[in-house]
Coordinates of N, CA and C in Angstrom, one line a residue:
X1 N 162.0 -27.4 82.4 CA 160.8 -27.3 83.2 C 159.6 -27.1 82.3
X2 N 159.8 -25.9 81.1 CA 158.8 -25.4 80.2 C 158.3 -26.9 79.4
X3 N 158.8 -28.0 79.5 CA 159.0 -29.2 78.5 C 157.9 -30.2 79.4
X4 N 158.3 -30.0 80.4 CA 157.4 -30.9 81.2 C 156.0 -30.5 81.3
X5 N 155.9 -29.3 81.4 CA 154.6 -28.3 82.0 C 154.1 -28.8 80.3
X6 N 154.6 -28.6 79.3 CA 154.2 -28.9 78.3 C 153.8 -30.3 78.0
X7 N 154.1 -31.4 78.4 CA 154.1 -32.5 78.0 C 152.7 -33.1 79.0
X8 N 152.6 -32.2 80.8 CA 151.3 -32.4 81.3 C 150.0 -32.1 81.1
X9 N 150.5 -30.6 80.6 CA 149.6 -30.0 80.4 C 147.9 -30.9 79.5
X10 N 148.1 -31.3 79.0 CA 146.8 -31.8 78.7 C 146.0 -33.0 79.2
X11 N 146.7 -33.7 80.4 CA 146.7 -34.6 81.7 C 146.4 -33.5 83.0
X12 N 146.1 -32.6 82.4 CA 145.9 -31.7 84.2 C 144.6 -32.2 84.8
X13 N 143.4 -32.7 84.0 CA 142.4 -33.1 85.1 C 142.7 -34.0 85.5
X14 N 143.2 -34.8 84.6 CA 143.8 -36.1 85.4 C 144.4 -36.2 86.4
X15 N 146.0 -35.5 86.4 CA 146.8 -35.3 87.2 C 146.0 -35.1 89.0
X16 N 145.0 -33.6 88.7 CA 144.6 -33.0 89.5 C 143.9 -34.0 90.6
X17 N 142.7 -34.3 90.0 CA 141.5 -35.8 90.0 C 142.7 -36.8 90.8
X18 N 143.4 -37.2 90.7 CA 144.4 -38.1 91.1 C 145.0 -37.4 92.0
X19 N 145.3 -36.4 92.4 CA 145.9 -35.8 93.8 C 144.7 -35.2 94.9
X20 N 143.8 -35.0 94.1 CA 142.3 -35.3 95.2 C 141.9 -36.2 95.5
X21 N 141.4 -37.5 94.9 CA 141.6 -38.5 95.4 C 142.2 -39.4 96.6
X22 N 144.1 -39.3 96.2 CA 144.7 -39.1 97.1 C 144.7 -38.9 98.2
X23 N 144.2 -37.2 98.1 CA 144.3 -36.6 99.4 C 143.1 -37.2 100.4
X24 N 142.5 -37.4 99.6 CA 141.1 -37.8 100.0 C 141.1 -39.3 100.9
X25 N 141.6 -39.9 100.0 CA 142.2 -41.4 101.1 C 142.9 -41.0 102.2
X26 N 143.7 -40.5 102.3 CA 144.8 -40.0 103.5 C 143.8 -39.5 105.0
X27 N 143.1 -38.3 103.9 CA 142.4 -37.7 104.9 C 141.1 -38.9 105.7
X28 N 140.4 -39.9 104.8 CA 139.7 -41.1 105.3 C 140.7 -41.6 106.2
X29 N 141.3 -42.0 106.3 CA 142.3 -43.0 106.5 C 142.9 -42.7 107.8
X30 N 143.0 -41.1 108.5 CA 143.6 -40.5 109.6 C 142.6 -39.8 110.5
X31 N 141.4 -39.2 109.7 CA 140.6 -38.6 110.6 C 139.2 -39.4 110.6
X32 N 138.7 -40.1 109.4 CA 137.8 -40.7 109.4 C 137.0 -40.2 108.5
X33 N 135.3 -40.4 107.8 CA 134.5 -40.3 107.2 C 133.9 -39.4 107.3
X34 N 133.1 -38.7 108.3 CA 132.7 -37.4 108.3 C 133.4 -36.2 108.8
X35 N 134.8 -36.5 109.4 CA 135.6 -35.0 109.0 C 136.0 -35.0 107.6
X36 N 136.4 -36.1 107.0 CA 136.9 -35.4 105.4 C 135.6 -35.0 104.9
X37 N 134.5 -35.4 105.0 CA 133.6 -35.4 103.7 C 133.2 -33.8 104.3
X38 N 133.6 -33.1 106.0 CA 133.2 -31.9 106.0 C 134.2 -31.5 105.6
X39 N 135.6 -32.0 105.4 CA 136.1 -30.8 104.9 C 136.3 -30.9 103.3
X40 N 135.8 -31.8 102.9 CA 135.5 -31.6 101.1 C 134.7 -30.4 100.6
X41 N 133.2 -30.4 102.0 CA 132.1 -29.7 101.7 C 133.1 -27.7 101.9
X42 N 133.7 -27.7 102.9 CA 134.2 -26.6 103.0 C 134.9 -26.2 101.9
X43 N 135.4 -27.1 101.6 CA 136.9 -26.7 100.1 C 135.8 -26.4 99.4
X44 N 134.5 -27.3 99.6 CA 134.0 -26.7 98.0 C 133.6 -25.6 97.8
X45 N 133.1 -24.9 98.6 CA 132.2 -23.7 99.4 C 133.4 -22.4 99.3
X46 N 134.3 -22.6 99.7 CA 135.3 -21.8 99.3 C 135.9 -21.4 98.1
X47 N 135.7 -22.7 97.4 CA 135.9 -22.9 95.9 C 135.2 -21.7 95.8
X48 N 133.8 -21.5 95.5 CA 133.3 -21.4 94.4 C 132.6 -20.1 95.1
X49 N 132.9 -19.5 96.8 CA 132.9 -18.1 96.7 C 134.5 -17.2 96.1
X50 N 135.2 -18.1 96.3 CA 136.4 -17.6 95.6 C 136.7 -17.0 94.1
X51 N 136.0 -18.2 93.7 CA 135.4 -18.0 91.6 C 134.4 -17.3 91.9
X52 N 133.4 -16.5 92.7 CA 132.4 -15.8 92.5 C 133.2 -14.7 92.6
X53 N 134.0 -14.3 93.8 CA 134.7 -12.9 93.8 C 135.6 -12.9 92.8
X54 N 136.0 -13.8 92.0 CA 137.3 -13.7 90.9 C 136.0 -13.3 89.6
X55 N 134.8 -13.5 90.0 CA 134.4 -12.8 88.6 C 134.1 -14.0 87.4
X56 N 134.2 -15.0 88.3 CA 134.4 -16.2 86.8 C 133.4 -17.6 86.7
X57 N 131.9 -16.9 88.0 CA 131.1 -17.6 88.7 C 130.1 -17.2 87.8
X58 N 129.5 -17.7 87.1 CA 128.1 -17.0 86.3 C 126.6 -17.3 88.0
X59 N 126.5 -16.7 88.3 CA 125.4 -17.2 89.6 C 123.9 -17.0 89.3
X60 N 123.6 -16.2 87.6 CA 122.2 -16.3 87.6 C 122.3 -17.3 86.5
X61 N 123.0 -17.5 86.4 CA 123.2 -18.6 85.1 C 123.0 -20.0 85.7
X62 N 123.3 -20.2 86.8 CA 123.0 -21.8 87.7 C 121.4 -21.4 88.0
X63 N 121.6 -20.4 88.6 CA 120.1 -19.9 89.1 C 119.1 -20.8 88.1
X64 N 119.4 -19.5 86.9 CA 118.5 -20.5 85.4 C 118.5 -21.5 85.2
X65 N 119.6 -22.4 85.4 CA 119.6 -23.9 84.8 C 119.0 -24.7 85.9
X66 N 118.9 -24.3 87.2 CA 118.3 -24.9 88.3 C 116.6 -25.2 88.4
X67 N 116.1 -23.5 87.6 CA 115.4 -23.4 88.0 C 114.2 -24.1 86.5
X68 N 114.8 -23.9 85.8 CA 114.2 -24.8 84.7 C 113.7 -26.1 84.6
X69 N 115.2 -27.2 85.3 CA 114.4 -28.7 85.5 C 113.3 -28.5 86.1

C-alpha cells in the first residue's frame, strides 16, 4: 500500500482535480446547474472556514493582496 501512496503521491492534484471534476458531472447531470454550482459554493465556504479554524488560513494576508490591486 506504502508503494502505491508513493508512486501517487506526486499526481495528488491531479488525481484530486479529476475526482472533483467527476463529481462535479454527476452532480450536473442528476440535480442540475444551479444546485451543484450551490453546492460547490458551500464546499468552498466550508473549505476555507475549516483552514481558518485549523490555523492555516493567513486572512490579513488576502485582506493585503486584495486590497492592493
Amino acid at each position: 500500500m506504502n508503494e502505491i501512496r508513493k508512486w501517487l503521491y506526486p499526481y495528488r492534484g491531479r488525481i484530486s482535480g479529476l475526482l472533483l471534476g467527476l463529481a462535479t458531472a454527476v452532480f450536473y447531470l442528476t440535480i442540475g446547474w444551479g444546485p451543484t454550482l450551490l453546492l460547490l459554493v458551500f464546499a468552498s465556504v466550508g473549505f476555507l472556514i475549516g483552514k481558518w479554524r485549523d490555523g492555516l488560513l493567513d486572512v490579513k494576508g488576502w485582506i493585503r493582496f486584495i486590497g492592493r490591486g
